[in-house]
mmCIF file of C-alpha atoms and ligand atoms in Angstrom:
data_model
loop_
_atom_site.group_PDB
_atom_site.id
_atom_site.type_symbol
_atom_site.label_atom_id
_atom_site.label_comp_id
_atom_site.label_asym_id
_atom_site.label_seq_id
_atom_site.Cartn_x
_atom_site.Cartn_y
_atom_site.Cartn_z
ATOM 1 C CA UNK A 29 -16.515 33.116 30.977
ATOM 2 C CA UNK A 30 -16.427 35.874 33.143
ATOM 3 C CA UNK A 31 -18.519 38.978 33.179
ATOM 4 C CA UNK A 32 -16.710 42.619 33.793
ATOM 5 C CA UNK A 33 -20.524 44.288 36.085
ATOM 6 C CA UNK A 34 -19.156 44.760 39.821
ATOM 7 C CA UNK A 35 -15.773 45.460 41.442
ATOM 8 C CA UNK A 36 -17.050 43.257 44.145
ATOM 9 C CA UNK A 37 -17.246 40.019 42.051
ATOM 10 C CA UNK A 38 -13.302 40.486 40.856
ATOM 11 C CA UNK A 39 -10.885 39.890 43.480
ATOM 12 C CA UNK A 40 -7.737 42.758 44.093
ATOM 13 C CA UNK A 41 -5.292 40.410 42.856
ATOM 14 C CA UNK A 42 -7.221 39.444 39.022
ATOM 15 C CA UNK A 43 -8.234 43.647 39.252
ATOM 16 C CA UNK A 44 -4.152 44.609 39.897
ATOM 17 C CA UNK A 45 -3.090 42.401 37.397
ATOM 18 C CA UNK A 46 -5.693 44.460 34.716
ATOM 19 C CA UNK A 47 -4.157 47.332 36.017
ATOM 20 C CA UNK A 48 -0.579 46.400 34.995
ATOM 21 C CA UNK A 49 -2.071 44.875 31.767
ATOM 22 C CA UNK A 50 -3.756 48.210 31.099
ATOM 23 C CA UNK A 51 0.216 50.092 31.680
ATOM 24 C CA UNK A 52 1.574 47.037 29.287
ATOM 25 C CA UNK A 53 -1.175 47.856 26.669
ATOM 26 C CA UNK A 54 -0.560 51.626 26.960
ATOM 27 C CA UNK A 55 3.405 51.137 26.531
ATOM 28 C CA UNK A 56 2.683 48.916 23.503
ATOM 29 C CA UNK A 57 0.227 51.238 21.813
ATOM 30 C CA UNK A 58 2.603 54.095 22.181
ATOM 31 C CA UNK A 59 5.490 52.336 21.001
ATOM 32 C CA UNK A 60 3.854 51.809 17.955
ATOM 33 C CA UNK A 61 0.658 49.598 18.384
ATOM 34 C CA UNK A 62 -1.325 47.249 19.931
ATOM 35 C CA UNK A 63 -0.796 43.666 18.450
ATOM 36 C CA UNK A 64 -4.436 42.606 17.280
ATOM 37 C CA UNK A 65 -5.284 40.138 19.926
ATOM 38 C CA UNK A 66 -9.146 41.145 19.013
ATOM 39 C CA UNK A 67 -8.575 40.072 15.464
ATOM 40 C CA UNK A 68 -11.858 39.391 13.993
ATOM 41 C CA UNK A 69 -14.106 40.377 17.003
ATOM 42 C CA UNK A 70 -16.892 42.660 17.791
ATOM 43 C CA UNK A 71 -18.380 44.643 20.691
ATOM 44 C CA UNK A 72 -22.091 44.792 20.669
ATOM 45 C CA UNK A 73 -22.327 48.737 22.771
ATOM 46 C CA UNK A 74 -25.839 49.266 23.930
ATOM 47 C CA UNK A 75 -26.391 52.744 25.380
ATOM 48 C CA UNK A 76 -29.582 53.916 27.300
ATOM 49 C CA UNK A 77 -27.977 57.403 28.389
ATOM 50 C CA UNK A 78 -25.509 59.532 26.619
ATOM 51 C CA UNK A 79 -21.651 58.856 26.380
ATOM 52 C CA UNK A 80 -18.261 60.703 25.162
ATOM 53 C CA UNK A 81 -15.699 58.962 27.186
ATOM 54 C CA UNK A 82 -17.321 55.200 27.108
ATOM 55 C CA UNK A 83 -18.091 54.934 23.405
ATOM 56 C CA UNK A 84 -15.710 56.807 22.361
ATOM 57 C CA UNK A 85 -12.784 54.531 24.121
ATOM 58 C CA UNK A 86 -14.526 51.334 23.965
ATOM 59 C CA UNK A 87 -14.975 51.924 19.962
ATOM 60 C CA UNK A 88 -11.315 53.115 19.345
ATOM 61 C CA UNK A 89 -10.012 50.660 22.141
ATOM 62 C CA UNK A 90 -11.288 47.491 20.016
ATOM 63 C CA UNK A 91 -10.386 49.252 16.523
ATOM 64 C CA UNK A 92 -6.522 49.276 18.203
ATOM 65 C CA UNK A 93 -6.758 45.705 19.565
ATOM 66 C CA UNK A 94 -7.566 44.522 15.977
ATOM 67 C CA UNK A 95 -11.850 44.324 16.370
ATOM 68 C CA UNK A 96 -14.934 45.987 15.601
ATOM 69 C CA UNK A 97 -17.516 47.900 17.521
ATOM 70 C CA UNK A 98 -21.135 48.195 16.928
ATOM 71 C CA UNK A 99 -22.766 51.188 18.878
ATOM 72 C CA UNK A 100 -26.535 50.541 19.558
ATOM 73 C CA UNK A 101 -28.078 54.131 20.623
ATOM 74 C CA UNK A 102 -31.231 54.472 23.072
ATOM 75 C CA UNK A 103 -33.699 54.756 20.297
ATOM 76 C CA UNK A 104 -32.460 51.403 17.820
ATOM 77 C CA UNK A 105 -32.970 48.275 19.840
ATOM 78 C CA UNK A 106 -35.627 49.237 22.754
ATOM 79 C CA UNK A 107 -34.147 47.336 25.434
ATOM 80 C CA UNK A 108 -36.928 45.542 27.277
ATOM 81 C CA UNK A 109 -39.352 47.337 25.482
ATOM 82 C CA UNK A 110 -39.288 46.501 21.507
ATOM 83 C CA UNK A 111 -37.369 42.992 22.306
ATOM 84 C CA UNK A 112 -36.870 41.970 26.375
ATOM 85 C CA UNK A 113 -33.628 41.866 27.505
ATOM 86 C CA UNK A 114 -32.935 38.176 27.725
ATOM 87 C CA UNK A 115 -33.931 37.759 23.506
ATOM 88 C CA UNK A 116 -31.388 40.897 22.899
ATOM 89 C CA UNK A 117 -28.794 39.182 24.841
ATOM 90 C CA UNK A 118 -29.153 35.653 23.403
ATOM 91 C CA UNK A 119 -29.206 37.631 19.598
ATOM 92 C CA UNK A 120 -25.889 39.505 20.444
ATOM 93 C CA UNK A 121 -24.400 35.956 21.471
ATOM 94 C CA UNK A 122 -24.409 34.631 18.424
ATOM 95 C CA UNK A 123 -23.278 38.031 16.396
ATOM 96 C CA UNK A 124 -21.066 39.835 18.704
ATOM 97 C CA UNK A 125 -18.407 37.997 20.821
ATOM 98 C CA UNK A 126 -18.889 41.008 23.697
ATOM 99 C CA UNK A 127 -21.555 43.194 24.455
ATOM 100 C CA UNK A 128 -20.766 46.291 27.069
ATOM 101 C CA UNK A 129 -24.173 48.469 28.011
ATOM 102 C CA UNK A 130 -24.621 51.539 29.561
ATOM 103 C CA UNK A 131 -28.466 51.224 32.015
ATOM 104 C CA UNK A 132 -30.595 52.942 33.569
ATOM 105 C CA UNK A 133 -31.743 49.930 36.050
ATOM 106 C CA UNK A 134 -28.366 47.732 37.440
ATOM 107 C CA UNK A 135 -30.311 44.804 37.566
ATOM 108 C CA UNK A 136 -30.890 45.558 33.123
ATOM 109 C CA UNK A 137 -26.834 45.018 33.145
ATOM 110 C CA UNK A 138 -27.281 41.961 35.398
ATOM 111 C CA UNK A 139 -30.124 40.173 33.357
ATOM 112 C CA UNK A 140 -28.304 40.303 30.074
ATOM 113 C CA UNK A 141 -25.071 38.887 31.440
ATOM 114 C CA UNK A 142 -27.794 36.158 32.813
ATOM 115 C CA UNK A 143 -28.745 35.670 29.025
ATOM 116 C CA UNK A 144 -25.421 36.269 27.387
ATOM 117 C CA UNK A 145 -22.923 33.546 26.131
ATOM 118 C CA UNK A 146 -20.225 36.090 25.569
ATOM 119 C CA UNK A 147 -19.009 38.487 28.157
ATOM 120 C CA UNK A 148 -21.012 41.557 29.846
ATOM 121 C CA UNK A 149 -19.187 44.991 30.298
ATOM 122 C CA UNK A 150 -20.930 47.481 32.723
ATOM 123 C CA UNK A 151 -20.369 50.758 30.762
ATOM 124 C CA UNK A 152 -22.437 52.262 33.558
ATOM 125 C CA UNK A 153 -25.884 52.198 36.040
ATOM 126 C CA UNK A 154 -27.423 54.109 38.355
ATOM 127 C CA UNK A 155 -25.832 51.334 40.927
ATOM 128 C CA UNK A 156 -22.211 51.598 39.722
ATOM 129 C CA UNK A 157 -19.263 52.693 37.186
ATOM 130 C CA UNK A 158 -16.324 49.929 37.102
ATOM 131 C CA UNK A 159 -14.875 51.064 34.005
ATOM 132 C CA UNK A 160 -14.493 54.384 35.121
ATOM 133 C CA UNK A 161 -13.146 53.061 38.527
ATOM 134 C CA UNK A 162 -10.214 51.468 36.690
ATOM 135 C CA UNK A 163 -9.146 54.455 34.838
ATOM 136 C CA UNK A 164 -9.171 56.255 37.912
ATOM 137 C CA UNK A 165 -6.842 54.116 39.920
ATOM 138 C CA UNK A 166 -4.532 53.747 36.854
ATOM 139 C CA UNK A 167 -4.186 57.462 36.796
ATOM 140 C CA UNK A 168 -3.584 57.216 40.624
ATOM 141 C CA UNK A 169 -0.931 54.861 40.060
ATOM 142 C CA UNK A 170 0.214 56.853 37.208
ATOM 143 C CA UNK A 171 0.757 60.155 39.351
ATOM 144 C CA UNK A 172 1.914 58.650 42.887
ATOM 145 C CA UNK A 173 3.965 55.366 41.461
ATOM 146 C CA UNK A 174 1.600 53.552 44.158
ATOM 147 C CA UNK A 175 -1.904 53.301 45.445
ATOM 148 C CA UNK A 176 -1.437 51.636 48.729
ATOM 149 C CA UNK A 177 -2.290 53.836 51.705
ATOM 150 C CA UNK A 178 -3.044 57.247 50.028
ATOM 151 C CA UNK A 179 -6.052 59.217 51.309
ATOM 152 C CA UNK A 180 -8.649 60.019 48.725
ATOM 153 C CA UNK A 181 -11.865 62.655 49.370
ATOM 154 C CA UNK A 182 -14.816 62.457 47.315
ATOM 155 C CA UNK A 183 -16.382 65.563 47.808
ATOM 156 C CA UNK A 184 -20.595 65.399 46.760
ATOM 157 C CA UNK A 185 -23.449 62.691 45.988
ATOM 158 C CA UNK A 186 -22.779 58.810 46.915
ATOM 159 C CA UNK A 187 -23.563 58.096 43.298
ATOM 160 C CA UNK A 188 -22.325 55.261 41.380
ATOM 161 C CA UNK A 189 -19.277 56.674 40.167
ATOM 162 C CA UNK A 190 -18.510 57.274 43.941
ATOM 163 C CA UNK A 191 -19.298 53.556 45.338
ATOM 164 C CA UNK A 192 -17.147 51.482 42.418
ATOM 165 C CA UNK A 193 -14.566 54.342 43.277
ATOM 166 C CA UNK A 194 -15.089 53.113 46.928
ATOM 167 C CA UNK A 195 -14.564 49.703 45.870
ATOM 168 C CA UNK A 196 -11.414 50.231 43.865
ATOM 169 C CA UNK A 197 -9.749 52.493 46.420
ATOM 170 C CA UNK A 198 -10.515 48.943 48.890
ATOM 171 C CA UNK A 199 -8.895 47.107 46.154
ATOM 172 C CA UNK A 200 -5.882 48.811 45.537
ATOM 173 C CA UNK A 201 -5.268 50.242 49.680
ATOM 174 C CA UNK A 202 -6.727 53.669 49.478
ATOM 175 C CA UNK A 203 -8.403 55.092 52.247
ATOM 176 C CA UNK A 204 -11.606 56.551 51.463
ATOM 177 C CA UNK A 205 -13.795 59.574 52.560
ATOM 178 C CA UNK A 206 -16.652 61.255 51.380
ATOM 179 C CA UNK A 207 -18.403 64.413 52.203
ATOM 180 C CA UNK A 208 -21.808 64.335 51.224
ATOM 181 C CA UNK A 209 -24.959 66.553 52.100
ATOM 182 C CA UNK A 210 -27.845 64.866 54.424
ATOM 183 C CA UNK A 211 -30.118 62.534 52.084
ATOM 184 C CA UNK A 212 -27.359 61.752 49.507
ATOM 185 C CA UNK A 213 -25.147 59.705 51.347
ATOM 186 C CA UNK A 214 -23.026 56.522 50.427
ATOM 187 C CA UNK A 215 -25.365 53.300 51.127
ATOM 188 C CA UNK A 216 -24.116 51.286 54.001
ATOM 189 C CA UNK A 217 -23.797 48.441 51.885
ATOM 190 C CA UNK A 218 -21.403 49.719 49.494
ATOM 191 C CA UNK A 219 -19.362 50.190 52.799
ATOM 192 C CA UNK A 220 -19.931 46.860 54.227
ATOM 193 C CA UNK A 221 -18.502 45.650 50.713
ATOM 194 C CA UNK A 222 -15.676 47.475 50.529
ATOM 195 C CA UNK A 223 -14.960 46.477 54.103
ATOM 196 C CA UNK A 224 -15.455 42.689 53.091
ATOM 197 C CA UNK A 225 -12.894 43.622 50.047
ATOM 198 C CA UNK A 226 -10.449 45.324 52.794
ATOM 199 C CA UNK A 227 -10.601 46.159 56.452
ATOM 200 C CA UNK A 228 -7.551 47.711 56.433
ATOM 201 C CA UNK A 229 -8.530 50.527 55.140
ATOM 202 C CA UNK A 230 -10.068 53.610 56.499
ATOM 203 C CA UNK A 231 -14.036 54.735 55.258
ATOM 204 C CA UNK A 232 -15.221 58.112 56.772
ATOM 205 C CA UNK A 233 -18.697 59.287 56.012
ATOM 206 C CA UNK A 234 -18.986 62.601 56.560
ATOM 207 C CA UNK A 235 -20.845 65.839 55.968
ATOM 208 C CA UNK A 236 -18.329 68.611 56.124
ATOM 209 C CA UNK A 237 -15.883 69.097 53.172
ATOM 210 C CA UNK A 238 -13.441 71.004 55.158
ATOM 211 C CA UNK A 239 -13.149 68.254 57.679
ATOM 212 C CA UNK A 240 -13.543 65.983 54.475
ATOM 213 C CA UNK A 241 -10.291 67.443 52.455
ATOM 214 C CA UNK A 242 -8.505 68.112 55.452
ATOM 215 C CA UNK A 243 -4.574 66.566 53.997
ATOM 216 C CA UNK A 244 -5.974 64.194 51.384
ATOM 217 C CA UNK A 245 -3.904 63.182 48.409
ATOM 218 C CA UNK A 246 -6.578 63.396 45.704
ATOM 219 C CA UNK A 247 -9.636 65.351 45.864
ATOM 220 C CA UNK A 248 -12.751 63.708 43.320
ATOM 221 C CA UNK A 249 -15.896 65.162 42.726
ATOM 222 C CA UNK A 250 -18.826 63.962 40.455
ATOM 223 C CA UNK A 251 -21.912 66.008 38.728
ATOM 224 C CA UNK A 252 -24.609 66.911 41.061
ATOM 225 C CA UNK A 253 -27.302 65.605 38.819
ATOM 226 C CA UNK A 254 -26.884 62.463 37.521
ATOM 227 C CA UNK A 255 -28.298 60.527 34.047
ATOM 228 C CA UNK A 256 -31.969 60.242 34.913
ATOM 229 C CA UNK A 257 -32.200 62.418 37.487
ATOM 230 C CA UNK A 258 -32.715 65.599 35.234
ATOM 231 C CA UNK A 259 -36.331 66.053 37.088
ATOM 232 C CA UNK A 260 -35.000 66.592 40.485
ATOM 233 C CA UNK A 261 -31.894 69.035 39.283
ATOM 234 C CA UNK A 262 -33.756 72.249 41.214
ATOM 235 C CA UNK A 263 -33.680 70.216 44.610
ATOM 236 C CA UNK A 264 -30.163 69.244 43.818
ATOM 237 C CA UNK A 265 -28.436 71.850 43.071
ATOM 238 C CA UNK A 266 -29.554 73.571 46.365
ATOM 239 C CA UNK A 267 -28.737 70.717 47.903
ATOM 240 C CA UNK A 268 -25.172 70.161 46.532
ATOM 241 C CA UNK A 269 -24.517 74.215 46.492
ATOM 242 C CA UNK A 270 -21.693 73.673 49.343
ATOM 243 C CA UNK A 271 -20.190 70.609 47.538
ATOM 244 C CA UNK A 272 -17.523 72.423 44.974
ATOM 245 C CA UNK A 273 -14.060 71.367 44.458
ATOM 246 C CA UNK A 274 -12.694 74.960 44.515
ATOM 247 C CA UNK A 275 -9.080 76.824 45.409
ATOM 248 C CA UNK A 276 -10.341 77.202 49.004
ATOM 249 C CA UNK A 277 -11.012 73.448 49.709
ATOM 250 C CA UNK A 278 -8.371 72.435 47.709
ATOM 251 C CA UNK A 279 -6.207 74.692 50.022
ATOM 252 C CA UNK A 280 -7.422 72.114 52.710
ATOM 253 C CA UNK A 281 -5.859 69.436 50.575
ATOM 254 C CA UNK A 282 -2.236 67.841 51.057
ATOM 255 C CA UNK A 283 -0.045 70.384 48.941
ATOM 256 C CA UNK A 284 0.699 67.466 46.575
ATOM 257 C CA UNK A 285 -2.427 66.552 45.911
ATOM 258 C CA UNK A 286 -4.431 66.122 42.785
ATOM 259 C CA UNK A 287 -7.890 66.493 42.083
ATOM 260 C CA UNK A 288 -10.400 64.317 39.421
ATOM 261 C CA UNK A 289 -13.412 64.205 38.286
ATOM 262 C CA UNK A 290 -14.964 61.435 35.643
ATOM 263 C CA UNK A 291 -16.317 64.115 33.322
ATOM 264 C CA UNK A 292 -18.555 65.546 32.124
ATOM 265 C CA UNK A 293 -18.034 68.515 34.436
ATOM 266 C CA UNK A 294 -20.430 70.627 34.994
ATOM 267 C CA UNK A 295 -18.282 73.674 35.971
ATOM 268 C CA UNK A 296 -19.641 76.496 38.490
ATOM 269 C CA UNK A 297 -21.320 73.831 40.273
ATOM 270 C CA UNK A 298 -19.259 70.766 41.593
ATOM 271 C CA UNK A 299 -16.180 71.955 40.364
ATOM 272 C CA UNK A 300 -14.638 75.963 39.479
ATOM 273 C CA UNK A 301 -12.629 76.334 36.332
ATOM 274 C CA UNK A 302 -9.828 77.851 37.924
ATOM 275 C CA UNK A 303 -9.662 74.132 39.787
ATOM 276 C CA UNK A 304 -10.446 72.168 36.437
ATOM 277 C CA UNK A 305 -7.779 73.969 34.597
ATOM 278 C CA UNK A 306 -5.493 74.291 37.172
ATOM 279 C CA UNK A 307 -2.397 72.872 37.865
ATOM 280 C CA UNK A 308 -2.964 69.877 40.635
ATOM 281 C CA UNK A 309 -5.973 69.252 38.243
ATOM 282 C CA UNK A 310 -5.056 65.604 36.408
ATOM 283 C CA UNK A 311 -9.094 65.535 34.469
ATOM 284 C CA UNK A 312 -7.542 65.087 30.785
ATOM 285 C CA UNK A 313 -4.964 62.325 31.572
ATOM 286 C CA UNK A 314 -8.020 60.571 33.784
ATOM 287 C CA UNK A 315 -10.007 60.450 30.709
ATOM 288 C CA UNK A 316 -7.569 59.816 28.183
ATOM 289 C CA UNK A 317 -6.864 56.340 30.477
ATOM 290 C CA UNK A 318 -10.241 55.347 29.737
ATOM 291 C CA UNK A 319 -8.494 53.915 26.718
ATOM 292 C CA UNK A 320 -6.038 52.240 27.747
ATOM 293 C CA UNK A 321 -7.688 50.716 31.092
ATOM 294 C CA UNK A 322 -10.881 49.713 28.707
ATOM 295 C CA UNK A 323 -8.616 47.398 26.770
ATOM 296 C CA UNK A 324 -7.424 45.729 29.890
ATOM 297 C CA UNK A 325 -10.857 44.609 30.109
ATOM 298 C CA UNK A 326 -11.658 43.646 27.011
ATOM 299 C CA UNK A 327 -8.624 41.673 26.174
ATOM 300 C CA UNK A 328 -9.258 40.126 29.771
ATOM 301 C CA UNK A 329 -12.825 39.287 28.876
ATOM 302 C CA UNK A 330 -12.184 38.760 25.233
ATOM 303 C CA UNK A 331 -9.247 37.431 24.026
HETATM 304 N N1 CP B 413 -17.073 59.459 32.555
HETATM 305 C C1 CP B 413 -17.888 58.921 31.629
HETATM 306 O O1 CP B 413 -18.319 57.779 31.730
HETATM 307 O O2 CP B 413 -18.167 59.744 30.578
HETATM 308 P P1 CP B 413 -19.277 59.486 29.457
HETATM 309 O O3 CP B 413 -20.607 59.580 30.152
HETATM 310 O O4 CP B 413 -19.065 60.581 28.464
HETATM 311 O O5 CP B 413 -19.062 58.119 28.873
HETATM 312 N N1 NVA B 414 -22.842 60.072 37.957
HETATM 313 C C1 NVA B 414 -22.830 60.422 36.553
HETATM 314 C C2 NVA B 414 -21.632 59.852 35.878
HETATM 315 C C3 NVA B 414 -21.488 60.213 34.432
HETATM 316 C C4 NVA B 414 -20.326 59.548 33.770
HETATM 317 C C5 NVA B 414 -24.101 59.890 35.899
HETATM 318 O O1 NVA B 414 -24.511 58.771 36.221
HETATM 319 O O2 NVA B 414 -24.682 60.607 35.081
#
C-alpha cells in the first residue's frame, strides 16, 4: 500500500505514468464517463483549513469513479485534540478505504499514514501541496504538448505550494526559478531534493522578479499569506508588495508564455486582474484539472 504525502517518495516514472492516467481519465469522463473502478468505496476527507478546489474535486472525483466521500470539517473530529491522530487513523481504516487530509503540521499528515491501513492523500500542509503539483504539470503538459526543458518562474513566498511545484517541475524536466523577498526564501533542502530527483535541471534562487521572469515559459505566483499565517499578514504584505504577477513583469516573460496560480487569488496583491483575466492567463483550466489529476491518484492509491 502506498501513501500519496511527498513528491519525493514517488519516483518520475510511477508520477508520469499518473499523469497520462489523469489525460486517460479526463478523455473517458468526457466521452461520457468514468467506468466505476471506485465502486463501493469511500474517502474519509479531514480538513483543518478551508478548501474549494480540494473538497470540491476530491468529493465529485470519487462520486465519478463510482465511490463516496465523507468530508470531516475542522470543528467534527478534533484531530489530536478530541481523539489523537493515530486512534482517528486506525477508526477510518476500518470505515473508509482512503482517507486524504488537509494539516496544519506535515508531520499530522505523516503520523496518520503511520496509523492508517488504507492509503494517505496529502490534500495540503504548511510543508507541501502534491495534489496541486499534479494539476499543475498536467495543465503544463496540456498547453505546451511537453514538460521537458521549459523554464518556469515562481514569482513570491517559498511556500508549500512552491516546493512540491519545485519537485514536480524536477520530475517532469522543468527548470525552476523563484524570486522571493529576503526571509521567505525556498529551504535548501527542498533544493537538495529536487536535485537528488534531477540534476539536470536548472534551480535559480533569486530576489529580483525582473531578472526572475526574464524569457520564462510560465509565470506562477501563490497568496502572500498563507493558511495559518493570518497573524503575520501586516508584515507580509509589505514584505511581498514587489512580488505581483502584473502586465509589466509579464512583459519580461517569453511572449508565449502562460501564467498560474493555485487559487484562491488574492487579486491587487500577488496577482492584477487585468493578468488573472487576461489572455496568457490559464487559472480556470489549472483548477478545473484538479479533477481529473485527483482521480489519477485515487484510482492509483485505491483501486
Ligand atoms: N488550490 C487549492 O488547494 O485550493 P483550495 O484551498 O480551495 O482547496
Ligand atoms: N499557500 C496557500 C495555498 C492555498 C491552496 C496556503 O497554504 O494557504
Amino acid at each position: 500500500m502506498k501513501h500519496f504525502l511527498d513528491l519525493a517518495d514517488w519516483s518520475s516514472t510511477d508520477l508520469r505514468h499518473m499523469i497520462r492516467l489523469a489525460q486517460q481519465i479526463r478523455l473517458e469522463w468526457e466521452s461520457g464517463g468514468n467506468r466505476p473502478v471506485l465502486g463501493g468505496k469511500t474517502l474519509g476527507m479531514i480538513f483543518q483549513k478551508p478548501s474549494l478546489r480540494t473538497r470540491v474535486s476530491f468529493d465529485v472525483g470519487m462520486k465519478h469513479l463510482g465511490g463516496y466521500a465523507i468530508y470531516m470539517g475542522p470543528d467534527e473530529i478534533g484531530l489530536g485534540k478530541r481523539e489523537s491522530i493515530a486512534d482517528v487513523s486506525r477508526v477510518l481504516s476500518g470505515m473508509v478505504q482512503g482517507i486524504m487530509a488537509r494539516v496544519f503540521d506535515h508531520a499530522h499528515v505523516t503520523e496518520l499514514a503511520k496509523w492508517a491501513d488504507v492509503p494517505v492523500i496529502n490534500g495540503l500542509s504548511d510543508d507541501s501541496h502534491p495534489c496541486q503539483a499534479m494539476a499543475d504539470i498536467l495543465t503544463i503538459i496540456d498547453h505546451f504538448g511537453h514538460s521537458d526543458g521549459l523554464h518556469l518562474t515562481y514569482i513570491g513566498d517559498g511556500n508549500n505550494v512552491a516546493r512540491s511545484l519545485l519537485l514536480i517541475c524536477a520530475h517532469f524536466g522543468v527548470h525552476y526559478t523563484i524570486a522571493s523577498p529576503k526571509g521567505y526564501e525556498l529551504p535548501q533542502i527542498t533544493v537538495d531534493t529536487a536535485k537528488g530527483i534531477n540534476p539536470n535541471i536548472e534551480i535559480n534562487l533569486l530576489h529580483d522578479t525582473n531578472e526572475a521572469a526574464e524569457g520564462a515559459d510560465i509565470l506562477y505566483t501563490d497568496t502572500w499569506v498563507s493558511m495559518g499565517q493570518e497573524a503575520e499578514a501586516t508584515q507580509r504584505v509589505d514584505a511581498f508588495s514587489d512580488y505581483q504577477i502584473n502586465q509589466q513583469l509579464l512583459q519580461r516573460a517569453a511572449r508565449h508564455a502562460i501564467v498560474m496560480h493555485d487559487l484562491p487569488a488574492y487579486r491587487g496583491k500577488e496577482i492584477t486582474d487585468e493578468v488573472a483575466d487576461g489572455p496568457q492567463s490559464v487559472l480556470f483550466k489549472q483548477a478545473a484539472n484538479r479533477l481529473h489529476a485527483q482521480k489519477a491518484i485515487l484510482v492509483t492509491l485505491m483501486s
